[in-house]
Amino acid sequence: MSYLYYPGCSLKSTGRAYEESMLAVFEHLQLPLEELEDWNCCGATAYMAISELKAFALSARNFALAEKQAGGAGEINMVVPCAACYLGLNKAYRYLKEHADLQKTILKALKAAGLSYSDHLRIRHPLDILANDISPDRIKEAVSRPLEGLKVACYYGCQIVRPYADFDDQHEPVIMDKLLRLLGAEVVDWPLKTRCCGGSLTGTVEDVGLRLSYILLKEAKKRGCDVIATACPLCQFNLECYQSQIGRKYGNGNDIAVAYFTQLMGAAFGIAEHDLGLQRLFVPLHLQGTGDKVTGGQYVSR
Amino acid sequence: MEKWKGWRKMRYEAELDPDFSREIASIPGGDQLYSCIQCGTCSGMCPLSPNMDYTPRQIIAMIRAGFKGDVLSSYTTWLCASCYSCTVECPKEIKITDIMYAAKRLAIREKVHPKRFPTPVLAREFFRSVEKNGRSTESRLLVNLYLRTNPFKMFKQTGLGLKLWMKGRLGIRKESIKRTGELRKIFKVLETEHMVKTKDQLARQEEVSS
């Protein structure tokens, strides 16, 4: 089974570490990935507030490109790591399937550009693939530096599991917990798994956004965790890059590492820290048990 | 003397717009709006409701009653972070997040959204960039946002921007797809169509079908 990789805008800029670590982990597990050629914006969140039809058309163009690139090879798996893109594409795919008149309009628009798509595409999140397409044993086998003693809070963020995903429970997702336990990490009990981090509000209505991120950080700290594992570039950005601002405002220290779950997986697999983008983190990640201290801070050239 | 804040804004029947709920309900699955039992689960689940001028439950009730002006000019829809917790928890399976989106789009089209509030500005800038290049460039998006809302804030955030750049996490180069012509052709077909129908469009649609 091969996978088509849809990066989305974030994974090429603020979320670069996510892309690097995900590609490294997929390669390590011998899952072949191919980037979708000439992909465009998924049309999520901010875009949908202006025109939903155009947002759906943007998603549909990606579907058409994917089918073209896969060359009609049975079922196509599109890997979408960004939570907002995952939700946007998944929503569009379902809506177009369920509402015939909507699909007609969008197909008409695609036709004007010489594109079309049928429906043998599956929009998948890397969490879904790593937990369901390969056996737990294979992940266990790949672990060479278990994350023993590392206390992790698994933070799914709001948009991965609800409301259109079907790979995990919408209220109490467990897939990342299971995955990280396989790596030897200690997963703390953490009820804020899917609570909103503030999304883009942190950049727009700062007072409101920062408070939401603060609630998450405070609770993580209270439960004594060393690192928050995320699966969304915006969640990671909010929780990590605004940590010092939040600290200044609420008097909460800024010392909790926030890493992508793929970075933690890669670290457990013994992949070099530079290949996982660990040097891009603002708050350095301390991997206990291995004696390693992964530091941030050095200049990274593009 | 400061005015006592206890008085609620009053509306007379004649000020309401009875067609408003039909406009919002014109989105796919929007009919569910009428099955709302006003239980308040959405407001309870919403992490932003303490910051909103009307809670999600109130917004649904106001849409159904026809408080068009108040709903479209409120901050509520623009504070919605689309985390979908209301949609997931609603016992009547109302797509509340989508209704918020419908209200946002109608507010933008009728130009009644709160002026200079950063979220509609962000949405518009994002839209503009994607319309032109097919992708958004995060750094440019933020600069445009601050220029149009609060230029002072840009200076406040320079430190963060610099730090991101040092870590290789902020590109300055403009992102774009190669075949922008394809997008333009697609958009041209959709230019005149909208999922949220305005009152006039609804009336016209009815004429055609009858």
XYZ file of C-alpha atoms in Angstrom:
512
model
C 0.000 0.000 0.000
C 1.437 3.370 -0.887
C 0.520 6.726 0.541
C 0.133 10.165 -0.956
C 1.352 12.876 1.362
C -0.564 16.154 1.606
C 1.560 18.638 3.632
C -0.636 21.747 3.840
C 0.761 25.220 4.438
C 1.883 24.787 8.080
C 4.109 21.772 7.580
C 6.281 23.809 5.255
C 6.794 26.658 7.716
C 6.007 26.742 11.454
C 5.395 23.006 11.505
C 8.558 21.961 9.698
C 9.627 19.755 12.574
C 6.365 17.831 12.159
C 7.106 17.180 8.500
C 10.720 16.197 9.154
C 9.901 13.828 11.977
C 6.916 12.283 10.211
C 8.881 11.590 7.051
C 11.712 10.096 9.135
C 9.342 7.849 11.089
C 7.524 6.664 7.966
C 10.833 5.898 6.313
C 12.061 4.033 9.358
C 8.932 1.877 9.323
C 9.272 1.388 5.564
C 6.009 3.083 4.671
C 6.528 4.633 1.230
C 5.324 8.238 0.959
C 4.980 10.405 -2.086
C 4.168 14.121 -1.908
C 1.079 15.288 -3.782
C 2.263 17.319 -6.721
C 1.124 20.980 -6.938
C -1.220 20.628 -3.951
C -3.178 23.723 -2.953
C -4.652 25.013 0.315
C -7.273 22.710 1.829
C -9.718 25.581 2.316
C -10.015 25.090 6.067
C -11.255 27.280 8.894
C -10.434 30.858 7.940
C -11.194 30.279 4.287
C -14.544 28.645 4.995
C -15.689 31.819 6.713
C -15.769 33.617 3.387
C -16.918 31.064 0.842
C -17.759 27.485 1.602
C -18.266 26.506 -2.031
C -14.796 27.716 -2.954
C -13.379 25.939 0.087
C -14.936 22.701 -1.108
C -13.622 23.339 -4.611
C -10.109 23.780 -3.233
C -10.360 20.445 -1.456
C -11.820 18.842 -4.561
C -8.887 19.992 -6.680
C -6.586 18.143 -4.293
C -8.738 15.026 -4.637
C -8.550 15.278 -8.427
C -4.764 15.723 -8.356
C -4.418 12.740 -6.019
C -6.370 10.475 -8.333
C -4.365 11.654 -11.281
C -1.061 11.051 -9.510
C -2.067 7.610 -8.240
C -3.057 6.638 -11.776
C -6.280 4.858 -10.864
C -4.602 2.500 -8.419
C -7.523 1.075 -6.417
C -7.947 2.831 -3.101
C -5.765 5.847 -2.542
C -4.648 6.853 0.954
C -4.017 10.544 1.389
C -1.925 11.226 4.483
C -2.850 14.557 6.060
C -0.872 15.408 9.230
C -2.263 18.915 9.914
C -5.439 18.707 11.992
C -7.154 21.607 10.228
C -6.345 20.231 6.776
C -7.430 16.779 7.902
C -10.772 18.101 9.045
C -11.225 20.367 6.040
C -10.485 17.694 3.450
C -12.449 15.042 5.291
C -15.440 17.334 5.677
C -15.372 18.304 2.016
C -15.072 14.675 0.939
C -18.070 13.656 3.016
C -20.215 16.643 2.116
C -19.640 16.137 -1.580
C -20.542 12.479 -1.229
C -23.693 13.122 0.772
C -25.099 16.143 -1.052
C -25.584 15.350 -4.723
C -26.423 18.882 -5.869
C -23.342 20.232 -4.121
C -21.185 17.614 -5.837
C -22.702 18.544 -9.181
C -21.757 22.189 -8.745
C -18.205 21.372 -7.667
C -17.668 18.831 -10.466
C -18.893 21.421 -12.955
C -16.311 23.883 -11.641
C -13.537 21.269 -11.737
C -14.476 20.365 -15.282
C -13.799 23.947 -16.361
C -10.174 23.323 -15.396
C -10.062 19.888 -17.016
C -10.182 18.037 -13.685
C -12.465 15.474 -12.133
C -12.521 12.871 -9.398
C -14.565 9.786 -8.569
C -14.598 8.402 -5.065
C -11.937 5.954 -4.087
C -9.922 8.219 -1.893
C -9.382 7.916 1.838
C -8.287 10.872 3.921
C -6.056 9.536 6.673
C -4.239 11.036 9.622
C -0.728 9.691 10.381
C -2.001 8.644 13.840
C -4.610 6.484 12.146
C -1.999 4.904 9.850
C 0.638 4.303 12.521
C -1.907 2.735 14.854
C -4.041 0.779 12.404
C -2.039 -0.046 9.286
C 0.971 -1.521 11.021
C 0.977 -3.949 13.898
C 1.925 -2.870 17.427
C 4.621 -5.536 17.346
C 6.346 -3.870 14.448
C 6.474 -0.579 16.327
C 7.783 -2.341 19.432
C 10.481 -4.005 17.358
C 11.584 -0.675 15.946
C 12.131 0.856 19.401
C 15.811 0.999 20.233
C 15.805 3.743 22.880
C 12.620 3.306 24.929
C 11.225 6.505 26.403
C 11.314 5.114 29.913
C 10.546 7.547 32.669
C 9.177 10.147 30.282
C 5.811 11.417 31.465
C 3.693 12.408 28.497
C 0.322 14.115 28.201
C -1.285 13.109 24.907
C -2.982 16.133 23.443
C -5.105 15.415 20.379
C -6.476 18.881 19.877
C -9.990 19.539 18.751
C -10.116 18.929 15.046
C -8.566 15.486 14.576
C -11.230 13.309 16.097
C -14.314 15.413 15.714
C -16.654 15.452 14.071
C -15.816 13.724 10.808
C -13.046 11.281 11.761
C -13.858 7.642 12.301
C -10.609 6.153 13.573
C -11.081 6.968 17.234
C -13.647 7.979 19.802
C -14.829 11.576 19.491
C -15.089 12.162 23.224
C -12.229 10.144 24.646
C -9.616 9.315 21.991
C -6.983 6.726 23.006
C -4.986 5.975 19.877
C -1.992 8.213 20.710
C -1.900 6.970 24.315
C -1.571 3.413 23.055
C 1.090 4.353 20.543
C 3.244 6.177 23.088
C 2.901 3.382 25.633
C 4.398 1.057 23.019
C 7.445 3.307 23.044
C 7.829 2.862 26.772
C 6.608 6.305 27.788
C 4.425 6.873 30.813
C 1.139 8.394 29.682
C -0.458 10.584 32.337
C -4.185 10.774 32.874
C -5.206 13.955 31.119
C -8.851 14.898 30.639
C -8.138 17.897 28.402
C -7.199 15.675 25.449
C -9.491 17.396 22.984
C -9.988 20.785 24.603
C -9.417 23.706 22.258
C -6.007 25.409 22.432
C -7.440 28.649 21.071
C -6.523 27.970 17.466
C -5.868 31.086 15.449
C -7.389 33.239 18.196
C -3.979 33.325 19.882
C -2.800 35.466 16.986
C -5.963 37.528 16.626
C -7.802 38.003 19.915
C -4.793 37.374 22.100
C -6.432 37.708 25.524
C -8.913 34.993 24.677
C -6.496 32.658 22.904
C -3.737 32.786 25.500
C -6.141 31.900 28.277
C -7.199 28.714 26.524
C -3.594 27.621 26.008
C -2.804 28.539 29.600
C -5.494 26.197 30.910
C -3.890 23.315 29.022
C -0.352 24.110 30.167
C -1.365 24.569 33.769
C -3.197 21.272 33.899
C -0.276 19.474 32.248
C 2.085 20.912 34.800
C -0.176 20.019 37.666
C -0.130 16.430 36.521
C 3.630 16.475 36.491
C 4.258 15.714 32.853
C 7.577 16.331 31.106
C 6.221 16.764 27.643
C 2.920 17.380 25.858
C 2.628 15.280 22.712
C 0.694 16.993 19.946
C -0.608 16.000 16.534
C -1.434 19.437 15.150
C 0.942 22.204 14.029
C -1.262 24.963 15.432
C -1.626 23.324 18.841
C 2.127 22.825 19.008
C 2.732 26.436 18.007
C 0.261 27.867 20.516
C 1.386 25.770 23.450
C 5.095 26.149 22.840
C 5.847 29.465 21.165
C 3.480 31.466 23.359
C 4.622 29.783 26.557
C 6.784 32.696 27.677
C 3.982 35.196 26.962
C 1.544 33.028 28.876
C 4.059 32.749 31.697
C 4.393 36.508 31.881
C 0.655 37.014 31.923
C -0.421 34.289 34.330
C 2.752 33.751 36.311
C 3.092 30.195 35.142
C 6.604 28.939 34.393
C 7.578 28.200 30.842
C 9.276 24.875 30.975
C 7.045 22.197 29.520
C 8.333 20.742 26.272
C 5.730 20.416 23.548
C 6.684 17.934 20.848
C 4.970 16.231 17.945
C 4.115 12.606 18.623
C 6.185 11.713 15.572
C 9.242 13.355 17.176
C 8.797 11.194 20.254
C 8.380 8.104 18.075
C 11.501 8.967 16.103
C 13.466 9.535 19.302
C 12.422 6.106 20.553
C 13.434 4.573 17.234
C 16.895 6.054 17.704
C 16.682 8.436 14.748
C 19.170 11.324 14.921
C 17.717 14.415 16.612
C 18.523 16.639 13.658
C 16.405 14.455 11.357
C 13.484 14.847 13.746
C 13.661 18.630 13.922
C 14.191 18.491 17.682
C 16.592 21.422 17.408
C 13.681 23.572 16.224
C 11.856 23.346 19.554
C 11.765 26.440 21.760
C 11.673 24.424 24.973
C 14.309 21.675 24.830
C 13.105 18.124 25.234
C 14.781 16.107 27.986
C 14.732 12.441 27.281
C 15.197 10.780 30.636
C 16.453 7.263 30.949
C 18.673 7.692 27.942
C 20.814 10.303 29.615
C 20.437 12.452 26.561
C 19.564 16.073 26.698
C 18.233 17.273 23.404
C 18.895 20.946 23.231
C 17.334 23.641 21.146
C 18.771 26.958 20.196
C 21.185 26.490 17.366
C 20.636 28.286 14.123
C 19.050 26.131 11.460
C 19.581 26.993 7.839
C 16.773 26.400 5.396
C -24.286 58.882 35.982
C -23.485 55.633 34.325
C -26.393 53.851 32.775
C -27.681 50.869 34.671
C -26.576 47.758 32.763
C -29.559 45.711 33.847
C -31.791 46.625 30.953
C -31.820 44.150 28.127
C -32.034 45.316 24.567
C -35.687 45.118 23.534
C -36.931 44.089 20.135
C -40.408 44.511 18.729
C -41.954 41.896 16.478
C -41.863 44.339 13.576
C -38.064 44.643 13.818
C -37.497 40.927 13.380
C -36.796 39.262 10.066
C -38.916 36.113 9.751
C -36.929 34.912 6.707
C -33.592 34.953 8.500
C -33.791 31.397 9.808
C -34.526 30.148 6.296
C -31.416 31.890 5.016
C -29.234 30.156 7.577
C -31.059 26.844 7.141
C -30.286 26.875 3.412
C -26.884 25.248 4.031
C -26.759 21.442 3.618
C -28.276 19.903 6.731
C -29.205 23.343 8.041
C -32.826 22.305 8.588
C -31.736 20.652 11.833
C -31.734 24.162 13.261
C -35.466 23.849 13.861
C -35.079 20.802 16.098
C -33.113 22.705 18.752
C -34.518 22.063 22.248
C -32.548 24.909 23.863
C -30.840 22.566 26.293
C -27.680 24.683 26.416
C -25.226 21.804 25.981
C -23.478 23.746 23.213
C -22.896 26.768 25.438
C -21.713 24.559 28.271
C -19.206 22.781 26.041
C -18.008 25.890 24.229
C -14.611 26.973 25.608
C -15.209 30.470 24.214
C -18.725 31.112 25.494
C -17.518 33.169 28.499
C -16.059 35.620 25.982
C -19.046 35.796 23.677
C -21.709 38.475 23.652
C -24.375 35.831 23.010
C -23.819 32.159 23.853
C -24.242 29.576 21.065
C -27.616 28.536 22.526
C -28.805 32.134 22.414
C -27.572 32.499 18.853
C -29.641 29.500 17.725
C -32.738 30.908 19.446
C -32.088 34.338 17.951
C -31.691 32.918 14.455
C -34.995 31.106 14.771
C -36.760 34.177 16.077
C -35.328 36.370 13.326
C -32.856 38.621 15.153
C -30.900 39.068 11.942
C -29.046 42.292 12.686
C -28.047 41.258 16.197
C -26.758 37.843 15.108
C -24.802 39.039 12.090
C -23.156 41.931 13.866
C -22.326 39.989 17.030
C -18.823 38.923 18.052
C -19.965 35.400 18.858
C -19.530 33.908 15.408
C -16.112 35.535 15.032
C -14.954 34.148 18.368
C -15.901 30.599 17.366
C -12.586 28.753 17.005
C -14.350 25.897 15.163
C -13.333 23.233 17.660
C -16.635 21.468 16.943
C -17.261 20.472 20.554
C -20.810 21.861 20.324
C -21.487 19.863 17.153
C -20.187 16.649 18.683
C -22.150 17.016 21.921
C -25.465 18.345 20.548
C -28.185 15.796 21.386
C -30.178 16.911 18.353
C -27.191 16.615 16.015
C -27.356 20.225 14.937
C -24.237 21.294 13.081
C -23.740 24.374 15.216
C -20.223 25.102 13.956
C -21.537 25.091 10.387
C -24.330 27.439 11.409
C -21.699 29.791 12.856
C -19.916 29.628 9.506
C -23.142 30.355 7.648
C -23.681 33.431 9.821
C -20.092 34.558 9.214
C -20.481 34.277 5.456
C -23.773 36.122 5.438
C -22.292 38.851 7.637
C -19.361 39.256 5.245
C -21.635 39.392 2.208
C -23.968 41.895 3.783
C -21.009 43.810 5.249
C -22.392 43.950 8.773
C -19.609 42.110 10.618
C -17.799 43.916 13.468
C -15.384 46.372 11.908
C -11.648 46.061 12.574
C -12.142 42.970 14.694
C -9.097 40.810 13.887
C -10.805 37.500 13.043
C -12.837 38.630 10.012
C -9.755 40.513 8.809
C -7.654 37.361 9.139
C -10.273 35.358 7.258
C -10.350 37.903 4.447
C -6.571 38.141 4.160
C -6.255 34.359 4.183
C -8.948 34.119 1.504
C -7.257 36.725 -0.639
C -3.880 35.002 -0.496
C -5.283 31.570 -1.342
C -7.430 33.017 -4.104
C -4.328 34.462 -5.695
C -1.626 31.890 -4.978
C -3.480 28.714 -4.051
C -1.570 28.598 -0.772
C -1.109 30.849 2.217
C 2.230 32.144 3.459
C 2.030 32.304 7.241
C 4.538 35.140 7.725
C 2.904 37.416 5.150
C -0.548 36.601 6.460
C 0.413 37.785 9.932
C 2.075 40.966 8.669
C -1.022 41.833 6.639
C -3.246 41.088 9.605
C -1.324 43.373 11.946
C -1.094 46.157 9.361
C -4.852 46.136 9.002
C -5.789 45.817 12.657
C -3.091 46.899 15.076
C 0.315 47.787 13.563
C 1.705 48.293 17.054
C 1.243 44.611 17.785
C 3.622 43.756 14.973
C 6.485 45.315 16.895
C 5.448 43.429 19.981
C 5.670 40.171 18.053
C 8.970 40.856 16.299
C 10.893 38.906 18.929
C 8.768 35.820 18.394
C 9.048 36.149 14.623
C 12.818 36.448 14.805
C 13.089 33.438 17.071
C 10.948 31.391 14.686
C 13.080 32.486 11.778
C 16.276 31.513 13.588
C 14.840 28.057 14.122
C 13.989 27.779 10.447
C 10.287 27.808 11.177
C 9.266 30.948 9.360
C 9.627 31.306 5.622
C 9.528 34.754 4.048
C 9.346 33.471 0.497
C 5.843 33.598 -1.002
C 4.211 30.187 -1.286
C 2.338 29.495 -4.475
C 1.097 26.618 -6.578
C 2.354 26.256 -10.139
C -0.924 26.074 -12.026
C -2.819 29.057 -10.622
C -4.737 29.256 -13.911
C -6.540 26.048 -12.984
C -7.793 27.618 -9.764
C -9.003 30.736 -11.507
C -11.061 28.665 -13.922
C -12.590 26.695 -11.051
C -13.426 29.812 -9.053
C -14.949 31.577 -12.028
C -17.673 28.959 -12.277
C -18.455 29.308 -8.565
C -18.350 33.089 -8.372
C -22.105 33.592 -8.550
C -23.135 30.654 -6.369
C -23.384 30.575 -2.594
C -24.401 27.986 -0.084
C -26.059 30.474 2.212
C -28.864 32.005 0.202
C -29.910 35.569 0.836
C -33.561 36.477 1.066
C -33.676 37.552 -2.604
C -32.047 34.340 -3.765
C -34.490 32.269 -1.724
C -37.433 34.149 -3.226
C -36.081 33.675 -6.733
C -35.503 29.994 -6.117
C -39.094 29.602 -4.988
C -40.368 31.362 -8.101
C -38.439 29.016 -10.340
C -39.648 25.884 -8.580
C -43.309 26.966 -8.513
